[in-house]
XYZ file of C-alpha atoms in Angstrom:
664
model
C 12.849 27.759 -4.825
C 9.116 27.456 -4.218
C 7.186 28.289 -1.027
C 4.639 25.559 -0.428
C 1.887 24.946 2.118
C 0.420 21.468 2.551
C -2.893 21.196 4.383
C -4.614 18.398 6.287
C -8.335 19.093 6.327
C -11.308 17.731 8.236
C -12.175 15.015 8.818
C -8.761 13.411 9.007
C -8.210 12.116 12.519
C -6.438 14.556 14.823
C -4.994 11.663 16.825
C -2.392 10.973 14.173
C -0.382 13.130 11.774
C -0.694 12.873 8.022
C 2.068 10.530 6.942
C 1.559 11.532 3.307
C 1.889 15.276 3.854
C 4.779 14.890 6.299
C 6.652 12.655 3.876
C 6.023 14.952 0.915
C 7.161 17.904 2.998
C 10.493 16.228 3.758
C 11.000 15.232 0.120
C 10.373 18.811 -1.008
C 12.717 20.220 1.651
C 15.445 17.877 0.424
C 15.095 19.604 -2.945
C 15.490 23.060 -1.429
C 11.858 24.172 -1.196
C 10.279 25.847 1.827
C 7.350 23.828 3.163
C 4.771 24.284 5.900
C 2.334 21.540 6.912
C -0.847 22.932 8.434
C -3.362 20.822 10.315
C -6.637 22.605 9.654
C -8.422 19.520 10.937
C -6.996 20.320 14.368
C -8.344 23.858 14.138
C -11.801 22.614 13.194
C -11.741 20.122 16.060
C -11.026 23.006 18.410
C -14.011 24.891 17.012
C -16.557 22.087 17.376
C -15.050 20.166 20.284
C -12.857 17.091 20.183
C -15.589 14.619 21.138
C -17.975 15.636 18.385
C -15.111 15.843 15.895
C -14.005 12.322 16.816
C -17.551 11.040 16.434
C -17.691 12.333 12.865
C -14.132 11.501 11.831
C -13.775 8.058 13.386
C -17.170 6.614 14.260
C -19.527 7.296 11.362
C -19.524 4.941 8.357
C -17.235 6.351 5.691
C -19.745 5.922 2.869
C -22.171 8.314 4.599
C -19.763 11.122 3.579
C -21.066 13.255 6.425
C -17.879 15.285 6.686
C -17.894 15.940 2.940
C -21.485 17.123 3.206
C -20.534 19.757 5.788
C -17.804 21.083 3.464
C -19.739 20.620 0.216
C -18.545 22.986 -2.532
C -22.224 23.421 -3.400
C -22.869 24.866 0.058
C -19.517 26.653 0.481
C -19.644 29.107 -2.409
C -17.441 32.200 -1.978
C -19.839 34.062 -4.275
C -22.680 33.361 -1.826
C -21.009 33.652 1.599
C -24.269 33.699 3.564
C -25.752 30.534 2.098
C -27.160 28.103 4.658
C -28.159 24.469 4.100
C -31.930 24.245 3.818
C -33.893 21.875 6.010
C -35.056 20.065 2.891
C -31.441 19.449 1.841
C -30.564 17.982 5.219
C -33.718 15.862 5.219
C -32.923 14.517 1.757
C -29.455 13.494 2.904
C -30.816 11.803 6.030
C -33.501 9.976 4.065
C -30.976 8.319 1.758
C -29.132 6.667 4.656
C -30.744 7.073 8.074
C -28.714 9.126 10.529
C -29.332 9.901 14.205
C -31.752 12.801 14.472
C -29.469 14.724 16.830
C -26.650 14.639 14.272
C -28.850 15.992 11.502
C -29.992 18.749 13.851
C -26.351 19.717 14.383
C -25.666 20.205 10.658
C -26.372 23.974 10.507
C -24.060 24.701 13.443
C -21.333 22.412 12.131
C -21.660 23.953 8.675
C -21.251 27.485 10.027
C -18.012 26.446 11.703
C -16.874 24.838 8.442
C -17.646 28.033 6.544
C -15.696 30.146 9.016
C -12.716 27.792 8.944
C -12.537 27.788 5.147
C -12.931 31.564 4.921
C -10.359 32.426 7.589
C -7.728 29.874 6.587
C -7.977 30.561 2.859
C -7.552 34.298 3.481
C -4.563 33.636 5.743
C -2.839 31.373 3.226
C -3.539 33.746 0.339
C -1.998 36.626 2.308
C 1.283 34.821 2.948
C 2.566 34.643 -0.600
C 2.860 30.904 -1.132
C 3.559 29.616 -4.628
C 1.656 26.368 -4.177
C -1.029 25.019 -1.857
C -1.434 21.255 -1.680
C -4.253 19.215 -0.190
C -4.483 15.554 0.697
C -7.840 14.119 -0.380
C -7.655 10.781 1.379
C -11.387 10.319 1.923
C -12.028 14.058 2.395
C -12.327 15.382 -1.139
C -15.061 17.977 -0.562
C -13.186 19.928 2.155
C -10.144 20.088 -0.125
C -12.227 21.343 -3.034
C -13.919 23.991 -0.914
C -10.564 25.246 0.380
C -9.201 25.309 -3.170
C -12.211 27.286 -4.362
C -11.863 29.923 -1.659
C -8.092 30.142 -2.121
C -8.429 30.837 -5.837
C -11.088 33.449 -5.101
C -8.717 35.148 -2.656
C -5.581 34.810 -4.813
C -6.094 33.681 -8.428
C -2.314 33.468 -8.942
C -1.830 30.852 -6.229
C -1.445 27.360 -7.692
C -3.479 24.561 -6.131
C -2.677 20.848 -6.310
C -4.714 17.921 -4.999
C -3.514 14.387 -4.401
C -4.302 11.339 -2.333
C -6.731 8.461 -2.464
C -9.661 10.453 -3.884
C -7.560 11.591 -6.848
C -6.329 8.221 -8.028
C -6.831 7.190 -11.650
C -10.141 8.326 -13.206
C -11.195 10.121 -10.024
C -8.304 12.554 -10.445
C -9.128 13.177 -14.091
C -12.725 13.902 -13.087
C -11.582 16.401 -10.458
C -9.344 18.385 -12.798
C -12.011 18.480 -15.529
C -14.911 19.578 -13.321
C -13.474 21.934 -10.716
C -11.779 24.899 -12.418
C -10.204 26.171 -9.199
C -7.874 23.135 -9.115
C -4.716 23.641 -11.186
C -3.045 20.252 -10.795
C -3.958 16.773 -9.664
C -1.568 13.981 -8.764
C -3.352 10.730 -9.705
C -0.701 8.381 -8.310
C 2.355 8.365 -6.047
C 3.229 11.917 -5.138
C 6.915 12.096 -4.245
C 8.422 12.404 -7.724
C 5.398 14.180 -9.198
C 5.315 16.933 -6.579
C 9.051 17.542 -6.872
C 8.560 17.930 -10.637
C 5.728 20.405 -10.074
C 7.655 22.425 -7.487
C 10.671 22.678 -9.791
C 8.425 23.822 -12.616
C 6.813 26.518 -10.468
C 10.161 27.647 -9.057
C 11.259 28.236 -12.631
C 8.359 30.600 -13.209
C 5.923 28.215 -14.853
C 2.209 28.088 -14.218
C -1.008 26.598 -15.469
C -1.319 29.174 -18.244
C 2.331 29.130 -19.323
C 3.644 27.387 -22.397
C 5.913 25.241 -20.239
C 2.895 23.055 -19.475
C 1.919 22.421 -23.066
C 2.958 20.077 -25.813
C 5.629 17.540 -24.893
C 6.720 19.322 -21.704
C 3.916 18.183 -19.442
C 4.814 17.752 -15.780
C 5.532 14.049 -15.204
C 3.110 12.492 -12.746
C 0.663 15.408 -12.855
C -2.644 16.171 -14.503
C -3.172 19.833 -15.308
C -5.886 22.011 -16.746
C -4.114 21.848 -20.108
C -3.575 18.092 -19.863
C -6.495 16.786 -17.795
C -6.850 13.188 -18.887
C -3.514 11.403 -18.818
C -0.442 11.940 -16.664
C 3.006 11.248 -18.039
C 4.229 8.221 -16.043
C 6.938 8.537 -13.425
C 9.080 5.615 -12.233
C 7.875 3.843 -9.078
C 9.281 5.420 -5.961
C 12.276 3.688 -4.373
C 10.967 3.357 -0.818
C 14.431 3.077 0.700
C 15.418 6.415 -0.835
C 12.643 8.255 1.000
C 13.432 10.420 4.022
C 11.933 9.704 7.415
C 8.861 11.921 7.858
C 8.868 14.464 10.678
C 5.797 15.067 12.816
C 6.910 17.992 14.994
C 4.523 20.372 13.205
C 1.557 18.122 14.040
C 2.521 17.859 17.692
C 3.126 21.607 17.963
C -0.245 22.455 16.422
C -2.023 19.802 18.476
C -0.476 21.128 21.683
C -1.350 24.702 20.743
C -4.996 23.743 20.144
C -5.144 22.285 23.660
C -7.748 19.670 22.728
C -7.069 17.603 25.813
C -6.112 14.466 23.884
C -3.743 12.459 26.113
C -0.485 11.211 24.637
C -1.658 7.640 25.238
C -4.436 8.150 22.648
C -2.117 9.423 19.908
C -0.665 7.326 17.078
C 2.540 7.750 15.100
C 2.243 6.276 11.587
C 5.029 4.438 9.814
C 5.172 3.017 6.300
C 7.275 -0.070 5.662
C 5.695 -1.232 2.403
C 3.244 -0.339 -0.347
C 0.843 -2.583 -2.192
C -0.264 -6.052 -1.155
C 1.699 -9.213 -1.865
C -1.424 -11.343 -1.432
C -3.642 -9.086 -3.535
C -1.099 -9.117 -6.347
C -1.624 -12.887 -6.521
C -5.346 -13.060 -5.726
C -7.362 -9.896 -5.220
C -9.963 -10.063 -2.431
C -13.251 -9.263 -4.146
C -14.257 -6.332 -1.928
C -10.871 -4.628 -1.402
C -10.209 -1.355 -3.198
C -7.472 -0.014 -0.932
C -4.535 -0.287 -3.303
C -6.095 1.271 -6.365
C -3.743 0.877 -9.293
C -0.683 0.264 -7.083
C -1.312 -3.319 -6.025
C 2.251 -4.460 -6.756
C 4.058 -5.093 -3.485
C 7.220 -3.219 -2.494
C 8.798 -3.156 0.941
C 11.649 -1.340 2.635
C 14.942 -2.881 3.617
C 15.186 -3.878 7.296
C 17.632 -1.050 8.062
C 15.210 1.499 6.577
C 12.374 0.059 8.655
C 14.404 0.252 11.852
C 15.403 3.848 11.109
C 11.746 4.812 10.711
C 10.673 2.962 13.864
C 13.487 4.594 15.848
C 12.267 7.995 14.669
C 8.694 7.125 15.664
C 9.842 6.029 19.115
C 11.595 9.365 19.632
C 8.260 11.201 19.999
C 7.453 9.412 23.237
C 4.027 8.360 21.940
C 3.266 4.751 22.880
C 1.320 3.733 19.766
C 3.048 3.135 16.427
C 0.710 2.329 13.557
C 2.001 0.737 10.345
C -0.126 1.958 7.447
C 0.936 -1.027 5.328
C -1.813 -3.084 3.734
C -0.014 -6.238 4.824
C 3.094 -7.208 6.781
C 6.032 -8.381 4.682
C 6.492 -11.957 5.899
C 10.239 -11.672 5.273
C 10.318 -9.370 8.302
C 9.803 -12.443 10.504
C 13.467 -13.210 9.748
C 14.811 -9.662 9.965
C 12.833 -6.765 11.443
C 10.825 -8.597 14.100
C 13.775 -10.413 15.721
C 15.626 -7.088 15.928
C 12.624 -5.370 17.510
C 12.308 -8.230 19.981
C 15.987 -7.882 20.880
C 15.572 -4.186 21.652
C 12.725 -4.747 24.152
C 11.088 -1.380 23.458
C 7.874 -0.373 25.222
C 5.802 0.865 22.267
C 2.634 -0.807 21.010
C 2.841 -1.564 17.302
C -0.042 -2.210 14.915
C 0.186 -4.169 11.657
C -2.193 -5.721 9.161
C -1.423 -9.396 8.606
C -2.836 -12.560 7.055
C -4.606 -14.878 9.476
C -2.689 -17.879 8.136
C 0.200 -17.457 10.579
C 1.789 -19.928 12.958
C 1.771 -19.655 16.709
C 5.551 -19.164 16.690
C 5.137 -16.231 14.317
C 2.505 -14.693 16.586
C 4.758 -15.170 19.599
C 7.550 -13.347 17.747
C 5.171 -10.514 16.859
C 4.291 -10.138 20.531
C 7.965 -10.125 21.531
C 8.590 -7.467 18.858
C 5.942 -5.211 20.391
C 3.077 -5.859 17.979
C 0.135 -5.678 20.366
C -2.687 -5.158 17.867
C -3.270 -6.708 14.458
C -5.848 -6.496 11.728
C -5.685 -10.047 10.390
C -8.134 -9.712 7.509
C -10.732 -11.919 9.170
C -14.017 -11.178 7.416
C -16.021 -14.333 8.168
C -16.097 -17.593 10.091
C -17.609 -19.457 7.140
C -15.173 -21.066 4.721
C -17.660 -21.021 1.792
C -18.134 -17.274 2.281
C -14.372 -16.761 2.627
C -13.915 -18.597 -0.669
C -16.460 -16.272 -2.244
C -14.340 -13.346 -1.045
C -11.125 -14.988 -2.378
C -9.536 -14.609 1.053
C -7.222 -17.583 0.677
C -7.865 -18.815 4.231
C -10.336 -21.084 5.977
C -12.437 -20.534 9.066
C -10.139 -22.621 11.254
C -7.197 -20.311 10.423
C -9.245 -17.374 11.665
C -10.410 -19.098 14.850
C -6.996 -20.292 15.898
C -5.477 -16.838 15.326
C -8.006 -15.382 17.762
C -7.266 -18.183 20.214
C -3.523 -17.602 20.031
C -4.153 -13.867 20.404
C -5.908 -14.623 23.701
C -2.907 -16.658 24.834
C -0.255 -14.159 23.809
C -1.978 -10.853 24.498
C -2.421 -9.667 20.911
C -5.615 -7.742 20.209
C -7.328 -8.304 16.865
C -9.654 -6.039 14.904
C -11.907 -8.037 12.644
C -15.297 -8.176 10.973
C -18.004 -10.503 9.805
C -19.281 -9.236 6.466
C -22.444 -10.252 4.682
C -24.262 -9.276 1.509
C -21.853 -10.630 -1.108
C -23.500 -11.533 -4.399
C -24.295 -15.248 -4.627
C -23.650 -16.009 -0.968
C -25.895 -18.683 0.547
C -28.092 -18.070 3.557
C -27.433 -21.620 4.763
C -23.724 -20.884 5.126
C -24.595 -18.097 7.539
C -27.002 -20.227 9.534
C -24.314 -22.906 9.815
C -21.932 -20.233 11.101
C -24.535 -18.921 13.558
C -24.706 -22.351 15.186
C -20.944 -22.220 15.789
C -20.450 -18.615 16.933
C -21.660 -18.975 20.567
C -18.787 -21.398 21.130
C -16.393 -18.525 20.325
C -17.736 -16.001 22.836
C -14.510 -16.287 24.871
C -12.526 -14.995 21.878
C -12.288 -11.376 20.768
C -15.606 -10.318 19.203
C -15.985 -8.732 15.768
C -17.903 -5.910 14.191
C -20.614 -6.961 11.752
C -21.756 -5.153 8.644
C -22.873 -5.376 5.063
C -20.201 -5.446 2.390
C -19.574 -2.153 0.615
C -18.648 -1.806 -3.040
C -15.496 0.322 -3.352
C -13.756 1.559 -6.464
C -10.766 -0.531 -7.583
C -12.193 -3.697 -6.001
C -13.045 -6.701 -8.201
C -16.694 -6.136 -7.266
C -16.284 -2.766 -9.009
C -14.168 -3.562 -12.060
C -15.406 -7.128 -12.596
C -18.852 -6.821 -11.057
C -20.992 -8.817 -13.515
C -18.691 -11.844 -13.271
C -19.030 -11.729 -9.476
C -22.796 -11.305 -9.434
C -23.193 -7.513 -9.392
C -26.290 -6.724 -11.444
C -26.017 -2.956 -11.189
C -24.293 -0.232 -9.208
C -24.595 3.487 -8.546
C -22.597 6.024 -6.529
C -23.481 6.290 -2.847
C -26.503 8.616 -2.542
C -24.637 11.394 -0.735
C -22.449 12.180 -3.765
C -25.382 13.625 -5.699
C -26.045 16.141 -2.952
C -22.427 17.053 -2.217
C -21.484 17.678 -5.862
C -23.726 19.316 -8.433
C -22.646 16.978 -11.222
C -24.382 14.594 -13.657
C -24.724 10.985 -12.568
C -22.296 9.735 -15.219
C -19.670 12.167 -13.904
C -20.306 11.097 -10.320
C -19.726 7.522 -11.435
C -16.141 8.527 -12.288
C -15.690 10.633 -9.147
C -17.123 8.326 -6.486
C -15.169 5.864 -4.384
C -18.186 4.310 -2.611
C -21.052 2.627 -4.441
C -24.311 0.848 -3.776
C -25.096 -2.279 -5.751
C -27.686 -4.911 -6.521
C -26.855 -8.620 -6.728
C -28.050 -10.860 -9.530
C -29.270 -13.607 -7.176
C -32.336 -11.813 -5.830
C -31.467 -12.661 -2.217
C -32.220 -10.359 0.703
C -29.120 -10.619 2.920
C -30.770 -8.563 5.653
C -32.872 -11.611 6.521
C -29.793 -13.184 8.079
C -27.835 -9.959 8.532
C -30.124 -8.925 11.367
C -29.504 -12.287 13.064
C -25.754 -11.853 12.662
C -25.829 -8.403 14.250
C -27.859 -9.698 17.186
C -25.377 -12.527 17.790
C -22.431 -10.131 17.609
C -24.157 -7.789 20.075
C -24.602 -10.713 22.479
C -20.975 -11.681 21.931
C -19.675 -8.220 22.743
C -21.847 -8.036 25.842
C -20.704 -11.446 27.087
C -17.018 -11.212 26.219
C -15.586 -9.727 29.409
C -17.029 -12.487 31.599
C -16.743 -15.340 29.080
C -13.706 -17.553 29.418
C -12.618 -20.914 28.112
C -9.045 -21.837 28.975
C -6.788 -24.658 29.929
C -4.075 -24.638 32.564
C -1.508 -27.358 33.184
C -0.530 -27.865 36.829
C 1.243 -30.559 38.799
C -2.011 -32.469 39.162
C -2.945 -32.370 35.467
C -4.741 -30.269 32.869
C -7.627 -28.124 34.107
C -10.289 -26.631 31.829
C -12.386 -23.662 32.986
C -15.460 -22.593 31.016
C -17.720 -19.619 31.770
C -19.165 -19.082 28.295
C -22.958 -18.750 28.093
C -23.006 -22.097 26.261
C -20.877 -23.875 28.894
C -22.125 -27.226 30.183
C -19.264 -27.781 32.638
C -17.600 -24.929 34.514
C -14.434 -26.793 35.543
C -12.985 -30.202 34.935
C -9.655 -31.896 35.518
C -9.034 -33.808 32.304
C -7.714 -37.314 32.226
C -4.352 -37.702 30.445
C -5.931 -38.877 27.187
C -8.309 -35.917 27.039
C -5.474 -33.520 27.810
C -3.375 -35.072 25.053
C -6.198 -34.673 22.529
C -6.689 -31.037 23.489
C -3.007 -30.268 22.985
C -2.797 -32.170 19.694
C -5.709 -30.140 18.316
C -4.074 -26.781 19.049
C -3.257 -26.081 15.371
C -6.203 -28.034 13.992
C -5.875 -31.643 12.875
C -8.010 -34.095 10.960
C -9.862 -36.576 13.213
C -7.862 -39.512 11.930
C -4.605 -37.709 12.652
C -5.687 -36.992 16.219
C -6.470 -40.629 16.923
C -3.560 -42.120 14.980
C -1.117 -41.927 17.868
C -3.134 -44.141 20.168
C -2.623 -47.896 20.253
C -5.266 -50.345 19.074
C -6.384 -50.988 22.616
C -6.922 -47.282 23.286
C -8.585 -46.351 19.984
C -12.162 -46.752 21.211
C -11.422 -44.925 24.456
C -9.730 -42.089 22.553
C -12.649 -41.806 20.123
C -15.063 -41.596 23.055
C -12.890 -38.945 24.713
C -12.834 -36.992 21.461
C -16.637 -37.092 21.275
C -16.855 -35.856 24.861
C -14.575 -32.893 24.215
C -16.554 -31.999 21.097
C -19.824 -32.215 23.012
C -18.446 -29.941 25.735
C -17.500 -27.392 23.076
C -13.821 -27.467 24.014
C -12.967 -28.933 20.643
C -14.640 -27.740 17.445
C -15.090 -29.641 14.203
C -14.633 -27.196 11.338
C -13.222 -27.482 7.804
C -12.820 -31.267 8.219
C -10.524 -30.596 11.140
C -10.758 -30.720 14.895
C -9.512 -27.539 16.567
C -8.983 -26.837 20.241
C -10.860 -23.725 21.358
C -9.173 -23.450 24.760
C -6.310 -20.931 24.985
C -3.369 -22.164 27.044
C -3.042 -19.970 30.144
C -0.335 -22.132 31.734
C 2.487 -19.582 31.177
C 0.412 -16.917 32.955
C -0.045 -18.875 36.186
C 2.604 -18.604 38.936
C 3.790 -21.993 40.103
C 3.050 -20.924 43.661
C -0.696 -20.557 43.014
C -2.540 -22.666 45.632
C -4.803 -25.318 44.044
C -7.829 -23.852 45.774
C -7.235 -20.468 44.133
C -6.451 -21.759 40.640
C -9.925 -21.200 39.214
C -10.267 -17.680 40.614
C -6.797 -16.743 39.407
C -7.313 -18.084 35.883
C -10.697 -16.448 35.421
C -9.464 -13.125 36.763
C -6.490 -13.232 34.386
C -8.878 -13.858 31.499
C -11.144 -10.983 32.572
C -8.188 -8.611 32.890
C -6.978 -9.554 29.413
C -10.444 -9.093 27.956
C -10.775 -5.661 29.545
C -7.366 -4.720 28.155
C -8.423 -5.785 24.667
C -11.631 -3.788 24.985
C -9.553 -0.755 25.941
C -7.409 -1.167 22.837
C -10.507 -1.369 20.641
C -11.963 1.733 22.270
C -8.766 3.692 21.633
C -8.334 2.318 18.136
C -11.020 4.387 16.392
C -12.034 1.478 14.170
C -14.988 0.628 16.395
C -18.184 2.593 16.026
C -19.798 3.664 19.252
C -23.456 3.031 19.889
C -25.963 5.780 19.078
C -26.492 6.638 22.732
C -22.788 7.247 23.203
C -22.728 9.468 20.130
C -25.701 11.433 21.412
C -24.076 11.902 24.807
C -20.907 13.202 23.192
C -22.899 15.655 21.099
C -24.928 16.945 24.023
C -21.762 17.443 26.067
C -20.029 19.311 23.255
C -22.535 21.389 21.339
C -22.973 23.771 24.237
C -19.255 24.415 24.116
C -19.264 26.506 20.984
C -20.714 24.656 18.001
C -23.075 27.422 16.917
């Protein structure tokens, strides 16, 4: 049987284990092979300090490729072990996409630590007599290549295989054809392919043996002899997979003594692959699924077995890596989780077109944070993205999240080809009314490989594209080769618009929103004396009002969003004019919103959160304090979630506190 080492490299987050490597390790062990999973990212974090590592791995935009720059195979050449990045090289990188000056100044020190890590760990692995070294390249291709290069220099007989997101499809073929120190590349799902490779190596085969020639290629693998096309393997039966084990990650994390509290750690689970929505209608900017868009999900019993295993680690956060929740789980998995009343916090990606009852079930099942795919509050822009939802779906999900205690991570994107500036200005007029709901991030759309903007760009208004500027510096390859290697691209639209003209306005509004959120509330509370509305948003015209019965009825009817005629249809002829006037008053107050030809209530219902014994004179204080507590809790979840980018001052403070601790 083969002896195999699988390595997680910087800048994978240290706060979670590698699900891919852990799963592959278990699959290989089932077939009799000896496997070690080594978290070299944890070792690098110990070298440079956890705060600075987290800044680079979780806070910087992925398309800056800063971590890949530090581990560039151009810089990390075993034949030139004393090479240092020149100031001109660093300046050229910074000029392409502006970076904080302090971070650029830290590059030489960070690079020296990268060089030492690669040298020491490659020598250690080479000395231990492994048959195969495998590296996950999920958005960290350069570190994997540099480790592979040093390993082959230390032990030319050691076989090296790369897999993961940066090796999918043509990217994998480009890797195997341009980096001679890589023996094999897995361009798709790895479970069957890696078992095939391990069996081949255990039988004495290798990259120069005749077993890897002619018709006996290794299914699922590219090799140096067969670098362009992999023999297909059947899709993996997800229910046949073992439950991944994460003890090695926890042991290595504890040994590194990084000071990361258990409450900040995440245990990943996988309950499906692909995207059932994307298989029907592919969002124009999404490249996450590559060539595996077809949706497959696990049986409920398999899901529960994996969740039970995740709970056994005593880590409170369980993160589903699925691209989208299987809606059939609302009838199976979620009711069972709700019945068990566990204490973990689950994360899932969902569609925003859910009902309130479905959200309530998610909350009962322990799903405390969702990524609902909200990318805009403008229906015309959402249509341009092919999102399959309207703005009112997105708004009401955020409102119900406020009611139920479900945090949401979401964005407002701009810069799509052929978008209209007027649609953004219309949205800007509406956004201040939403300042009591969870705020977004804002950013310009990125062109990723495998997205429709990439493979069908001209039809969608892409006039031209090129790999992100950092690729040219990280890899010494021709531009046409980089075009096959890159995952991130820059592009020009065919409409001649400058989206930054309104993008800067959007970012300013979002900054105001985030600043105002903790103290902004709009809510309704039903008591024995009627329906109270409290409003502390910056746009509020009335801080508190006891609604009359007709107004209260309208507010409740508009909870899901209803057309104006439907709202007024239930009132008798004698009350129609009064109801219409009440509707106008609620719209003017900003407690109802007219959007997508519907009227939607913006006021979350806090009635279930209010004890019946609350004295009337304390109702306002109690409601507003409950809202503030919930908002602070949501902000804490975002801070721990790593998806948010910290402000430059926070990054600088982290660096200054850490660099003195050994990054030299």
